[in-house]
């Protein structure tokens, strides 16, 4: 392990991306009615009594002047199926609320529909934090809808896979656990999530050993199919926000795997080779895990998975 002490901002940001977060859209309305909303993953809880939360906004954000004037803001915690909303509020625009369904909360801040949770806040304090302003809010009302949340990890959108394994010791000592295990082994949701987790635990280190993050590898594998894609097409193919696609593409470009012209990305000959070896790794792992099953079993397995998807 090498410790980096020189602060290349891009490398620093990439390292911070290992801390998985949820995603919020934070909204506010100025006294003159101007409405803003910003996608933010810097949200965190601060205090239970009084109930305080915080998030930080880039000083360059055009939306800050409204947050500065507004008495309140609303934190909309996005649900797993709200990637489009996240991308929408991450892009500057004159009217971010055109075509967006919302209700008005405290201070007129927009409360978006179908989120996982919403915290309506009174502005409590604004603290300077380098190139960001830290906004602390006092929660004056909240909704706990509990939908599965949208997550963000290493620049990619992600979803929750619950950890549900029982410690081996508890299994030996408590007979009740055995009965529960029996039930879980007949619960396909449990089995699918645990199967993905077990597969990922072996496969992900192999992919990382190529020097590429999951998101970069996925981008290269998509480009290998289409040879050239512009950013809007890539947005549909990979689960990453626009800015992160650009960051990942820059890394691939530096490695000579992708060439960049006018926001369109073309895979290079070296990139084709790297993509081929990524597909090989994927095939080898699949072979290792699935070769014990017959073609009929695998066809039935594929059919079941495809119909669920
Ligand atoms: C996943 C994700 C998380 C983000 N988190 C923040 C954040 O915490 N603070 C921030 O200022 N910008 C954040 N951004 C960027 C803003 O959403 C983006 O700059 C937006 O355009 C700001 O709106 P404005 O330029 O219209 O003010 C994030 C973007 C994404 C995609």
Tab-separated table of C-alpha atoms and ligand atoms in Angstrom:
chain	number	residue	atom	x	y	z
A	1	UNK	CA	0.000	0.000	0.000
A	2	UNK	CA	1.340	3.447	-0.896
A	3	UNK	CA	0.101	6.471	1.022
A	4	UNK	CA	-0.468	9.495	-1.166
A	5	UNK	CA	0.422	12.768	0.512
A	6	UNK	CA	0.373	14.973	-2.578
A	7	UNK	CA	-3.084	16.318	-3.159
A	8	UNK	CA	-3.900	15.798	-6.782
A	9	UNK	CA	-7.565	16.866	-6.425
A	10	UNK	CA	-8.775	14.194	-8.864
A	11	UNK	CA	-6.958	11.380	-7.034
A	12	UNK	CA	-8.251	12.764	-3.707
A	13	UNK	CA	-11.840	12.843	-5.024
A	14	UNK	CA	-11.467	9.294	-6.390
A	15	UNK	CA	-10.236	8.045	-2.998
A	16	UNK	CA	-13.169	9.777	-1.256
A	17	UNK	CA	-15.473	7.873	-3.627
A	18	UNK	CA	-14.717	4.690	-1.631
A	19	UNK	CA	-17.028	6.049	1.055
A	20	UNK	CA	-20.448	4.871	-0.166
A	21	UNK	CA	-23.253	7.361	0.387
A	22	UNK	CA	-26.899	7.867	-0.404
A	23	UNK	CA	-27.981	10.594	-2.803
A	24	UNK	CA	-30.170	13.585	-2.041
A	25	UNK	CA	-31.734	16.410	-3.992
A	26	UNK	CA	-31.697	19.497	-1.781
A	27	UNK	CA	-34.196	22.200	-2.656
A	28	UNK	CA	-34.979	25.753	-1.554
A	29	UNK	CA	-37.093	28.705	-2.632
A	30	UNK	CA	-36.027	32.357	-2.342
A	31	UNK	CA	-38.437	35.054	-1.051
A	32	UNK	CA	-38.951	36.152	-4.705
A	33	UNK	CA	-40.126	32.606	-5.581
A	34	UNK	CA	-36.941	31.491	-7.379
A	35	UNK	CA	-36.631	27.738	-6.899
A	36	UNK	CA	-33.408	25.675	-6.839
A	37	UNK	CA	-32.515	22.009	-6.437
A	38	UNK	CA	-29.076	20.422	-6.296
A	39	UNK	CA	-28.055	16.756	-6.323
A	40	UNK	CA	-25.803	16.250	-3.289
A	41	UNK	CA	-24.167	13.281	-1.588
A	42	UNK	CA	-22.460	15.365	1.132
A	43	UNK	CA	-25.547	15.059	3.378
A	44	UNK	CA	-25.043	13.713	6.890
A	45	UNK	CA	-26.660	13.699	10.296
A	46	UNK	CA	-25.146	15.892	13.016
A	47	UNK	CA	-27.236	15.947	16.190
A	48	UNK	CA	-30.389	14.334	17.580
A	49	UNK	CA	-31.186	17.044	20.164
A	50	UNK	CA	-31.535	19.543	18.646
A	51	UNK	CA	-32.204	17.622	15.403
A	52	UNK	CA	-29.467	18.876	13.067
A	53	UNK	CA	-28.219	17.714	9.672
A	54	UNK	CA	-25.609	19.139	7.280
A	55	UNK	CA	-24.540	19.138	3.668
A	56	UNK	CA	-22.058	21.208	1.670
A	57	UNK	CA	-22.447	23.167	-1.540
A	58	UNK	CA	-19.727	24.148	-3.988
A	59	UNK	CA	-19.086	27.918	-3.794
A	60	UNK	CA	-19.292	27.978	-7.614
A	61	UNK	CA	-22.861	26.628	-7.612
A	62	UNK	CA	-25.317	29.016	-9.245
A	63	UNK	CA	-27.936	27.778	-6.761
A	64	UNK	CA	-26.133	28.990	-3.646
A	65	UNK	CA	-27.587	32.508	-3.731
A	66	UNK	CA	-31.080	31.018	-3.274
A	67	UNK	CA	-29.932	28.783	-0.383
A	68	UNK	CA	-28.366	31.933	1.124
A	69	UNK	CA	-31.639	33.888	0.902
A	70	UNK	CA	-34.046	31.070	1.778
A	71	UNK	CA	-35.201	30.512	5.374
A	72	UNK	CA	-35.603	26.737	4.823
A	73	UNK	CA	-34.418	23.875	2.632
A	74	UNK	CA	-35.683	20.324	2.031
A	75	UNK	CA	-33.473	17.234	1.821
A	76	UNK	CA	-35.054	14.653	-0.505
A	77	UNK	CA	-33.351	11.256	-0.020
A	78	UNK	CA	-33.607	9.550	-3.408
A	79	UNK	CA	-34.974	6.028	-3.863
A	80	UNK	CA	-33.236	3.355	-5.968
A	81	UNK	CA	-35.399	4.067	-9.050
A	82	UNK	CA	-34.680	7.827	-9.089
A	83	UNK	CA	-31.390	7.910	-11.053
A	84	UNK	CA	-33.000	10.207	-13.646
A	85	UNK	CA	-33.836	12.751	-10.922
A	86	UNK	CA	-30.258	12.593	-9.642
A	87	UNK	CA	-28.852	13.238	-13.132
A	88	UNK	CA	-31.435	15.962	-13.746
A	89	UNK	CA	-30.590	17.992	-10.614
A	90	UNK	CA	-26.829	17.519	-11.150
A	91	UNK	CA	-26.950	19.588	-14.348
A	92	UNK	CA	-27.236	23.393	-14.292
A	93	UNK	CA	-30.415	24.583	-15.994
A	94	UNK	CA	-32.600	27.724	-16.058
A	95	UNK	CA	-35.680	25.855	-14.884
A	96	UNK	CA	-34.824	22.604	-13.144
A	97	UNK	CA	-38.442	22.150	-12.045
A	98	UNK	CA	-40.065	22.042	-15.471
A	99	UNK	CA	-41.862	18.684	-15.680
A	100	UNK	CA	-40.930	17.677	-12.113
A	101	UNK	CA	-43.725	16.694	-9.713
A	102	UNK	CA	-43.389	18.163	-6.233
A	103	UNK	CA	-45.269	19.561	-3.253
A	104	UNK	CA	-44.318	22.661	-1.286
A	105	UNK	CA	-42.787	22.133	2.147
A	106	UNK	CA	-41.575	24.493	4.866
A	107	UNK	CA	-40.407	27.828	3.422
A	108	UNK	CA	-41.759	26.790	0.002
A	109	UNK	CA	-38.926	24.251	-0.581
A	110	UNK	CA	-39.856	21.560	-3.104
A	111	UNK	CA	-40.664	18.136	-1.651
A	112	UNK	CA	-40.193	15.556	-4.404
A	113	UNK	CA	-42.533	12.574	-4.801
A	114	UNK	CA	-41.704	8.898	-4.119
A	115	UNK	CA	-38.410	9.484	-2.298
A	116	UNK	CA	-37.035	7.224	0.473
A	117	UNK	CA	-37.299	10.028	3.048
A	118	UNK	CA	-37.602	13.816	3.235
A	119	UNK	CA	-36.221	16.176	5.892
A	120	UNK	CA	-37.629	19.697	5.959
A	121	UNK	CA	-35.150	22.036	7.585
A	122	UNK	CA	-34.902	25.541	8.891
A	123	UNK	CA	-31.533	27.070	8.027
A	124	UNK	CA	-29.515	26.925	11.252
A	125	UNK	CA	-25.980	27.931	10.305
A	126	UNK	CA	-23.781	28.431	7.244
A	127	UNK	CA	-20.114	27.644	7.851
A	128	UNK	CA	-17.214	28.273	5.496
A	129	UNK	CA	-15.503	25.031	4.471
A	130	UNK	CA	-12.751	25.680	1.901
A	131	UNK	CA	-14.259	25.723	-1.578
A	132	UNK	CA	-17.684	24.723	-0.183
A	133	UNK	CA	-20.256	26.287	2.130
A	134	UNK	CA	-21.451	23.907	4.843
A	135	UNK	CA	-25.186	24.326	5.431
A	136	UNK	CA	-26.490	23.108	8.763
A	137	UNK	CA	-30.246	22.649	9.000
A	138	UNK	CA	-32.571	22.160	11.962
A	139	UNK	CA	-35.134	19.514	11.044
A	140	UNK	CA	-38.666	20.890	11.497
A	141	UNK	CA	-40.503	17.993	9.846
A	142	UNK	CA	-39.688	14.685	8.202
A	143	UNK	CA	-41.258	11.868	6.222
A	144	UNK	CA	-39.900	8.327	6.529
A	145	UNK	CA	-41.192	6.509	3.448
A	146	UNK	CA	-38.598	3.750	3.708
A	147	UNK	CA	-38.248	2.965	-0.030
A	148	UNK	CA	-34.963	1.223	-0.996
A	149	UNK	CA	-32.382	4.021	-1.364
A	150	UNK	CA	-30.213	5.010	-4.310
A	151	UNK	CA	-26.541	4.624	-3.361
A	152	UNK	CA	-23.378	6.155	-4.751
A	153	UNK	CA	-20.031	4.371	-4.691
A	154	UNK	CA	-16.824	5.008	-6.681
A	155	UNK	CA	-18.638	7.331	-9.049
A	156	UNK	CA	-21.373	4.814	-9.901
A	157	UNK	CA	-24.980	4.457	-8.851
A	158	UNK	CA	-25.517	1.377	-6.724
A	159	UNK	CA	-28.182	-0.447	-4.716
A	160	UNK	CA	-28.343	-2.129	-1.326
A	161	UNK	CA	-27.624	-5.837	-0.919
A	162	UNK	CA	-28.440	-6.677	2.692
A	163	UNK	CA	-25.994	-8.701	4.780
A	164	UNK	CA	-28.038	-11.460	6.335
A	165	UNK	CA	-25.655	-14.236	7.285
A	166	UNK	CA	-25.833	-15.659	10.760
A	167	UNK	CA	-22.647	-16.157	12.742
A	168	UNK	CA	-21.688	-19.876	12.808
A	169	UNK	CA	-21.620	-19.884	16.623
A	170	UNK	CA	-25.233	-18.752	16.948
A	171	UNK	CA	-26.291	-21.556	14.597
A	172	UNK	CA	-24.740	-24.182	16.891
A	173	UNK	CA	-26.187	-22.754	20.078
A	174	UNK	CA	-29.722	-21.730	19.150
A	175	UNK	CA	-32.037	-24.375	17.653
A	176	UNK	CA	-34.464	-21.592	16.582
A	177	UNK	CA	-31.800	-20.297	14.200
A	178	UNK	CA	-31.851	-23.655	12.365
A	179	UNK	CA	-35.589	-23.316	11.657
A	180	UNK	CA	-35.079	-19.753	10.483
A	181	UNK	CA	-32.227	-20.895	8.233
A	182	UNK	CA	-34.584	-23.491	6.731
A	183	UNK	CA	-37.062	-20.754	5.897
A	184	UNK	CA	-34.380	-18.483	4.466
A	185	UNK	CA	-33.124	-21.301	2.250
A	186	UNK	CA	-36.580	-21.364	0.661
A	187	UNK	CA	-36.658	-17.604	0.256
A	188	UNK	CA	-35.444	-16.746	-3.249
A	189	UNK	CA	-34.843	-13.054	-2.471
A	190	UNK	CA	-32.452	-14.074	0.312
A	191	UNK	CA	-30.756	-16.658	-1.906
A	192	UNK	CA	-30.342	-14.258	-4.854
A	193	UNK	CA	-28.820	-11.457	-2.766
A	194	UNK	CA	-26.433	-13.832	-0.973
A	195	UNK	CA	-25.426	-15.461	-4.269
A	196	UNK	CA	-24.588	-12.050	-5.780
A	197	UNK	CA	-22.603	-11.125	-2.673
A	198	UNK	CA	-20.606	-14.381	-2.731
A	199	UNK	CA	-19.906	-14.089	-6.494
A	200	UNK	CA	-18.883	-10.444	-6.123
A	201	UNK	CA	-16.477	-11.261	-3.264
A	202	UNK	CA	-14.400	-13.452	-5.606
A	203	UNK	CA	-14.875	-11.641	-8.897
A	204	UNK	CA	-14.361	-8.008	-7.852
A	205	UNK	CA	-10.726	-8.439	-6.645
A	206	UNK	CA	-9.914	-10.101	-9.991
A	207	UNK	CA	-11.330	-7.161	-11.906
A	208	UNK	CA	-9.570	-4.635	-9.624
A	209	UNK	CA	-6.249	-6.429	-10.241
A	210	UNK	CA	-6.396	-5.108	-13.829
A	211	UNK	CA	-5.984	-1.606	-12.359
A	212	UNK	CA	-9.524	-0.603	-13.392
A	213	UNK	CA	-12.434	0.258	-11.111
A	214	UNK	CA	-15.736	-1.533	-11.741
A	215	UNK	CA	-17.126	1.614	-13.407
A	216	UNK	CA	-14.093	2.033	-15.700
A	217	UNK	CA	-14.155	-1.659	-16.639
A	218	UNK	CA	-17.883	-1.456	-17.391
A	219	UNK	CA	-17.362	1.611	-19.577
A	220	UNK	CA	-14.610	-0.098	-21.558
A	221	UNK	CA	-16.731	-3.229	-22.035
A	222	UNK	CA	-19.652	-1.093	-23.294
A	223	UNK	CA	-17.339	0.795	-25.688
A	224	UNK	CA	-15.956	-2.488	-27.005
A	225	UNK	CA	-19.458	-3.287	-28.285
A	226	UNK	CA	-20.141	0.088	-29.907
A	227	UNK	CA	-16.573	1.319	-30.651
A	228	UNK	CA	-17.643	4.962	-30.305
A	229	UNK	CA	-20.232	6.526	-28.014
A	230	UNK	CA	-21.054	10.136	-27.159
A	231	UNK	CA	-21.811	11.161	-23.607
A	232	UNK	CA	-25.626	11.036	-23.896
A	233	UNK	CA	-25.513	7.448	-25.233
A	234	UNK	CA	-23.089	6.460	-22.481
A	235	UNK	CA	-25.418	7.955	-19.854
A	236	UNK	CA	-28.010	5.376	-20.934
A	237	UNK	CA	-25.535	2.479	-20.915
A	238	UNK	CA	-23.584	2.963	-17.679
A	239	UNK	CA	-25.061	3.840	-14.294
A	240	UNK	CA	-22.949	6.923	-13.692
A	241	UNK	CA	-23.606	10.661	-13.527
A	242	UNK	CA	-22.331	12.752	-16.477
A	243	UNK	CA	-19.373	14.203	-14.553
A	244	UNK	CA	-18.222	10.764	-13.385
A	245	UNK	CA	-18.391	9.398	-16.942
A	246	UNK	CA	-16.044	12.233	-17.895
A	247	UNK	CA	-13.723	11.467	-14.951
A	248	UNK	CA	-13.635	7.730	-15.724
A	249	UNK	CA	-13.087	8.469	-19.431
A	250	UNK	CA	-10.165	10.737	-18.541
A	251	UNK	CA	-8.549	7.902	-16.570
A	252	UNK	CA	-9.090	5.499	-19.489
A	253	UNK	CA	-7.674	8.142	-21.854
A	254	UNK	CA	-4.559	8.605	-19.697
A	255	UNK	CA	-4.020	4.836	-19.914
A	256	UNK	CA	-4.355	5.010	-23.709
A	257	UNK	CA	-7.477	2.813	-23.680
A	258	UNK	CA	-9.919	5.435	-24.946
A	259	UNK	CA	-9.577	8.473	-27.219
A	260	UNK	CA	-11.691	11.551	-26.651
A	261	UNK	CA	-13.051	13.968	-29.262
A	262	UNK	CA	-15.887	16.461	-28.664
A	263	UNK	CA	-17.336	14.508	-25.713
A	264	UNK	CA	-17.426	11.320	-27.820
A	265	UNK	CA	-15.357	8.362	-26.720
A	266	UNK	CA	-13.666	5.888	-29.046
A	267	UNK	CA	-11.973	2.714	-27.862
A	268	UNK	CA	-8.314	2.387	-28.981
A	269	UNK	CA	-6.545	-0.811	-30.124
A	270	UNK	CA	-4.979	-1.030	-26.636
A	271	UNK	CA	-8.466	-0.559	-25.144
A	272	UNK	CA	-9.810	-3.423	-27.278
A	273	UNK	CA	-7.061	-5.683	-25.892
A	274	UNK	CA	-7.834	-4.628	-22.322
A	275	UNK	CA	-11.583	-5.153	-22.866
A	276	UNK	CA	-10.896	-8.615	-24.303
A	277	UNK	CA	-8.919	-9.557	-21.187
A	278	UNK	CA	-11.730	-8.207	-18.953
A	279	UNK	CA	-14.253	-10.408	-20.814
A	280	UNK	CA	-11.831	-13.332	-20.421
A	281	UNK	CA	-11.642	-12.777	-16.645
A	282	UNK	CA	-15.452	-12.656	-16.504
A	283	UNK	CA	-15.713	-15.880	-18.522
A	284	UNK	CA	-13.080	-17.666	-16.384
A	285	UNK	CA	-14.875	-16.794	-13.133
A	286	UNK	CA	-18.213	-17.854	-14.613
A	287	UNK	CA	-16.700	-21.140	-15.766
A	288	UNK	CA	-15.197	-21.755	-12.312
A	289	UNK	CA	-18.535	-21.238	-10.570
A	290	UNK	CA	-21.002	-22.701	-13.083
A	291	UNK	CA	-19.134	-25.561	-14.797
A	292	UNK	CA	-20.505	-28.008	-12.183
A	293	UNK	CA	-24.023	-27.601	-13.659
A	294	UNK	CA	-25.513	-29.156	-16.805
A	295	UNK	CA	-26.626	-27.102	-19.821
A	296	UNK	CA	-30.268	-27.830	-18.953
A	297	UNK	CA	-29.808	-26.560	-15.399
A	298	UNK	CA	-28.043	-23.420	-16.607
A	299	UNK	CA	-30.710	-22.728	-19.238
A	300	UNK	CA	-33.416	-23.032	-16.578
A	301	UNK	CA	-31.391	-20.746	-14.272
A	302	UNK	CA	-30.960	-18.147	-17.032
A	303	UNK	CA	-34.682	-18.326	-17.865
A	304	UNK	CA	-35.666	-17.693	-14.252
A	305	UNK	CA	-33.218	-14.788	-13.870
A	306	UNK	CA	-34.221	-13.167	-17.185
A	307	UNK	CA	-37.913	-13.339	-16.345
A	308	UNK	CA	-37.296	-11.667	-12.953
A	309	UNK	CA	-35.140	-8.958	-14.524
B	1	LIG	C1	-23.896	12.011	-7.066
B	1	LIG	C2	-23.635	13.488	-7.020
B	1	LIG	C3	-23.378	14.109	-5.822
B	1	LIG	C4	-23.146	15.489	-5.758
B	1	LIG	N1	-22.921	16.074	-4.544
B	1	LIG	C5	-22.759	17.416	-4.476
B	1	LIG	C6	-22.624	18.053	-3.204
B	1	LIG	O1	-22.663	17.432	-2.160
B	1	LIG	N2	-22.456	19.408	-3.194
B	1	LIG	C7	-22.426	20.155	-4.355
B	1	LIG	O2	-22.267	21.374	-4.296
B	1	LIG	N3	-22.554	19.567	-5.566
B	1	LIG	C8	-22.744	18.220	-5.658
B	1	LIG	N4	-22.918	17.635	-6.877
B	1	LIG	C9	-22.880	18.461	-8.081
B	1	LIG	C10	-24.151	19.278	-8.261
B	1	LIG	O3	-25.305	18.459	-8.257
B	1	LIG	C11	-24.100	20.035	-9.597
B	1	LIG	O4	-22.939	20.824	-9.637
B	1	LIG	C12	-25.306	20.894	-9.838
B	1	LIG	O5	-25.273	21.283	-11.186
B	1	LIG	C13	-25.320	22.143	-9.025
B	1	LIG	O6	-26.411	22.895	-9.468
B	1	LIG	P1	-26.216	24.390	-10.008
B	1	LIG	O7	-24.945	24.427	-10.776
B	1	LIG	O8	-27.423	24.582	-10.844
B	1	LIG	O9	-26.179	25.225	-8.793
B	1	LIG	C14	-23.163	16.265	-6.951
B	1	LIG	C15	-23.441	15.631	-8.163
B	1	LIG	C16	-23.675	14.257	-8.203
B	1	LIG	C17	-24.006	13.614	-9.523
